[in-house]
Short mmCIF file of C-alpha atoms in Angstrom, two decimals:
data_model
loop_
_atom_site.label_atom_id
_atom_site.label_comp_id
_atom_site.label_asym_id
_atom_site.label_seq_id
_atom_site.Cartn_x
_atom_site.Cartn_y
_atom_site.Cartn_z
CA UNK T 18 -11.91 -26.61 -13.80
CA UNK T 19 -12.96 -24.05 -16.33
CA UNK T 20 -10.01 -21.91 -17.71
CA UNK T 21 -10.38 -18.17 -17.46
CA UNK T 22 -9.85 -16.06 -20.67
CA UNK T 23 -10.53 -12.47 -20.96
CA UNK T 24 -8.86 -9.21 -20.54
CA UNK T 25 -7.04 -8.99 -17.33
CA UNK T 26 -5.58 -6.00 -15.54
CA UNK T 27 -3.07 -6.08 -12.70
CA UNK T 28 -2.51 -2.97 -10.64
CA UNK T 29 0.31 -3.17 -8.29
CA UNK T 30 1.72 -0.46 -6.04
CA UNK T 31 3.83 -2.19 -3.40
CA UNK T 32 4.67 -5.83 -4.01
CA UNK T 33 7.82 -6.97 -5.73
CA UNK T 34 7.35 -9.87 -8.13
CA UNK T 35 3.56 -9.92 -7.50
CA UNK T 36 2.37 -12.00 -10.50
CA UNK T 37 0.05 -14.68 -9.28
CA UNK T 38 0.71 -18.32 -9.94
CA UNK T 39 -1.36 -19.94 -12.58
CA UNK T 40 -2.09 -17.17 -15.01
CA UNK T 41 -1.38 -18.95 -18.21
CA UNK T 42 -4.53 -18.60 -20.12
CA UNK T 43 -5.19 -14.84 -19.98
CA UNK T 44 -5.26 -13.14 -23.31
CA UNK T 45 -4.35 -9.67 -22.01
CA UNK T 46 -2.83 -8.23 -18.89
CA UNK T 47 -2.27 -4.64 -18.18
CA UNK T 48 0.37 -4.19 -15.35
CA UNK T 49 0.40 -0.92 -13.56
CA UNK T 50 2.97 -0.60 -10.78
CA UNK T 51 5.46 1.81 -9.34
CA UNK T 52 8.90 0.67 -10.26
CA UNK T 53 8.75 -2.92 -11.49
CA UNK T 54 9.46 -2.28 -15.09
CA UNK T 55 10.29 -5.85 -15.55
CA UNK T 56 6.83 -7.07 -14.72
CA UNK T 57 5.80 -7.94 -18.18
CA UNK T 58 8.76 -10.19 -18.63
CA UNK T 59 7.38 -12.27 -15.73
CA UNK T 60 4.13 -13.10 -17.50
CA UNK T 61 3.60 -16.20 -19.59
CA UNK T 62 4.27 -15.72 -23.41
CA UNK T 63 0.61 -16.00 -24.40
CA UNK T 64 -0.36 -13.02 -22.17
CA UNK T 65 -0.44 -9.72 -23.86
CA UNK T 66 0.93 -7.25 -21.42
CA UNK T 67 1.27 -3.45 -21.11
CA UNK T 68 3.36 -1.60 -18.62
CA UNK T 69 2.05 1.63 -17.19
CA UNK T 70 4.20 3.44 -14.77
CA UNK T 71 2.93 4.77 -11.35
CA UNK T 72 -0.17 3.05 -9.97
CA UNK T 73 -1.78 6.23 -8.66
CA UNK T 74 -5.13 7.99 -7.85
CA UNK T 75 -4.75 9.86 -11.20
CA UNK T 76 -4.41 6.85 -13.34
CA UNK T 77 -7.30 5.06 -11.74
CA UNK T 78 -9.90 7.73 -12.47
CA UNK T 79 -10.67 6.09 -15.84
CA UNK T 80 -9.59 3.08 -17.72
CA UNK T 81 -10.44 0.30 -15.35
CA UNK T 82 -13.94 -0.35 -16.77
CA UNK T 83 -14.34 -3.05 -19.44
CA UNK T 84 -11.91 -5.61 -17.96
CA UNK T 85 -12.89 -9.15 -17.35
CA UNK T 86 -10.55 -9.36 -14.23
CA UNK T 87 -8.98 -6.65 -12.14
CA UNK T 88 -6.50 -7.57 -9.24
CA UNK T 89 -5.07 -4.87 -7.10
CA UNK T 90 -2.06 -5.59 -5.09
CA UNK T 91 -1.33 -2.88 -2.56
CA UNK T 92 -1.29 -2.26 1.18
CA UNK T 93 -4.75 -1.90 2.73
CA UNK T 94 -6.58 -1.47 5.94
CA UNK T 95 -9.75 -0.59 7.87
CA UNK T 96 -10.45 2.73 9.48
CA UNK T 97 -12.84 5.56 9.71
CA UNK T 98 -12.96 7.78 6.69
CA UNK T 99 -12.01 11.21 8.01
CA UNK T 100 -14.69 13.01 5.86
CA UNK T 101 -17.64 10.58 5.77
CA UNK T 102 -17.09 9.19 9.24
CA UNK T 103 -17.77 5.79 7.90
CA UNK T 104 -15.78 2.82 9.26
CA UNK T 105 -14.63 1.12 5.87
CA UNK T 106 -11.76 -0.62 4.05
CA UNK T 107 -9.33 1.05 1.77
CA UNK T 108 -6.18 0.14 -0.33
CA UNK T 109 -3.33 2.41 -0.68
CA UNK T 110 -1.52 4.03 -3.71
CA UNK T 111 1.80 5.39 -4.25
CA UNK T 112 1.60 9.07 -5.01
CA UNK T 113 3.55 12.29 -4.44
CA UNK T 114 1.16 13.91 -1.83
CA UNK T 115 3.41 16.98 -1.61
CA UNK T 116 2.24 18.05 -5.17
CA UNK T 117 -1.59 17.51 -4.96
CA UNK T 118 -3.48 19.05 -7.64
CA UNK T 119 -7.02 20.39 -7.64
CA UNK T 120 -8.62 17.05 -8.56
CA UNK T 121 -6.69 15.35 -5.69
CA UNK T 122 -7.81 18.07 -3.28
CA UNK T 123 -11.30 17.75 -4.42
CA UNK T 124 -11.18 13.89 -3.84
CA UNK T 125 -9.81 14.46 -0.46
CA UNK T 126 -12.53 17.02 0.60
CA UNK T 127 -15.21 14.56 -0.71
CA UNK T 128 -13.83 11.63 1.22
CA UNK T 129 -12.99 9.61 -1.87
CA UNK T 130 -9.33 9.45 -0.76
CA UNK T 131 -7.10 10.48 2.21
CA UNK T 132 -3.39 11.02 2.38
CA UNK T 133 -1.32 8.36 4.18
CA UNK T 134 0.45 9.72 7.26
CA UNK T 135 3.96 9.22 5.87
CA UNK T 136 3.11 11.09 2.71
CA UNK T 137 3.85 8.38 0.39
CA UNK T 138 0.29 7.98 -1.21
CA UNK T 139 -3.41 7.96 -0.61
CA UNK T 140 -5.98 5.70 0.90
CA UNK T 141 -8.47 4.80 -1.75
CA UNK T 142 -12.01 4.36 -0.32
CA UNK T 143 -15.08 2.85 -2.07
CA UNK T 144 -16.56 6.49 -2.65
CA UNK T 145 -13.74 6.85 -5.21
CA UNK T 146 -15.21 4.13 -7.48
CA UNK T 147 -18.75 5.41 -6.91
CA UNK T 148 -17.67 8.87 -8.15
CA UNK T 149 -15.54 7.95 -11.02
CA UNK T 150 -17.47 4.98 -12.43
CA UNK T 151 -21.04 4.21 -13.12
CA UNK T 152 -23.35 1.23 -12.97
CA UNK T 153 -22.45 -1.30 -15.58
CA UNK T 154 -18.65 -0.17 -15.98
CA UNK T 155 -17.54 -3.49 -14.25
CA UNK T 156 -20.25 -5.81 -15.88
CA UNK T 157 -19.13 -9.21 -15.34
CA UNK T 158 -15.69 -8.27 -13.86
CA UNK T 159 -13.94 -10.32 -11.16
CA UNK T 160 -12.55 -7.62 -8.94
CA UNK T 161 -9.92 -8.52 -6.27
CA UNK T 162 -7.74 -6.72 -3.93
CA UNK T 163 -4.84 -8.43 -2.14
CA UNK T 164 -4.56 -5.56 0.40
CA UNK T 165 -4.87 -6.39 4.02
CA UNK T 166 -8.44 -6.24 5.30
CA UNK T 167 -9.94 -5.50 2.03
CA UNK T 168 -13.07 -7.39 3.15
CA UNK T 169 -12.51 -6.72 6.70
CA UNK T 170 -11.47 -9.45 9.20
CA UNK T 171 -13.15 -12.63 10.34
CA UNK T 172 -14.13 -10.95 13.65
CA UNK T 173 -15.09 -7.80 11.88
CA UNK T 174 -16.29 -8.24 8.21
CA UNK T 175 -16.63 -5.05 6.13
CA UNK T 176 -18.29 -5.50 2.82
CA UNK T 177 -18.65 -1.84 1.86
CA UNK T 178 -16.01 -1.98 -0.88
CA UNK T 179 -17.35 -5.27 -2.11
CA UNK T 180 -20.83 -3.99 -2.28
CA UNK T 181 -19.78 -0.77 -4.16
CA UNK T 182 -18.10 -2.82 -6.87
CA UNK T 183 -21.00 -5.17 -7.25
CA UNK T 184 -23.30 -2.10 -7.52
CA UNK T 185 -20.95 -1.08 -10.43
CA UNK T 186 -21.44 -4.46 -12.16
CA UNK T 187 -18.74 -6.82 -10.70
CA UNK T 188 -19.70 -10.46 -10.77
CA UNK T 189 -17.58 -11.34 -7.90
CA UNK T 190 -15.32 -9.61 -5.38
CA UNK T 191 -12.68 -11.20 -3.35
CA UNK T 192 -9.85 -10.10 -1.26
CA UNK T 193 -7.93 -10.58 2.04
#
């Protein structure tokens, strides 16, 4: 088994204690989550970590590029994008939808995100990454999402998100 080393980013919006087992050889981890300020203390000592509060649409618009591995832990699902009418997968953020700024409204009107029905955040669609990132931004990256149905289901596979990340340079994409 080859040990992974590189610069590892964890983005968590929902799960308590989400650190995967076996991360003992990463040289850098960036932890973004909503309220688990203790997350860096859960990482092995040889992993450099940084805590960034509030995994949200706003803090995903830049800064994800250049990482060797990105793992998103969030709720997810499949459905028809209300703007593009494309049946695709998404993952959810935690955001204050009552105070949407113009950039959020632009993302909504372009079909890059849509508000969750309970007002607690946004569905993030592949179009979001296509707009904010460009080819090569994820060169060699392993991109994963532990959100439900990120790659569809066995009966209904949906690779739109995976294909988008590969177009941006991801070496591999995995998910539930």
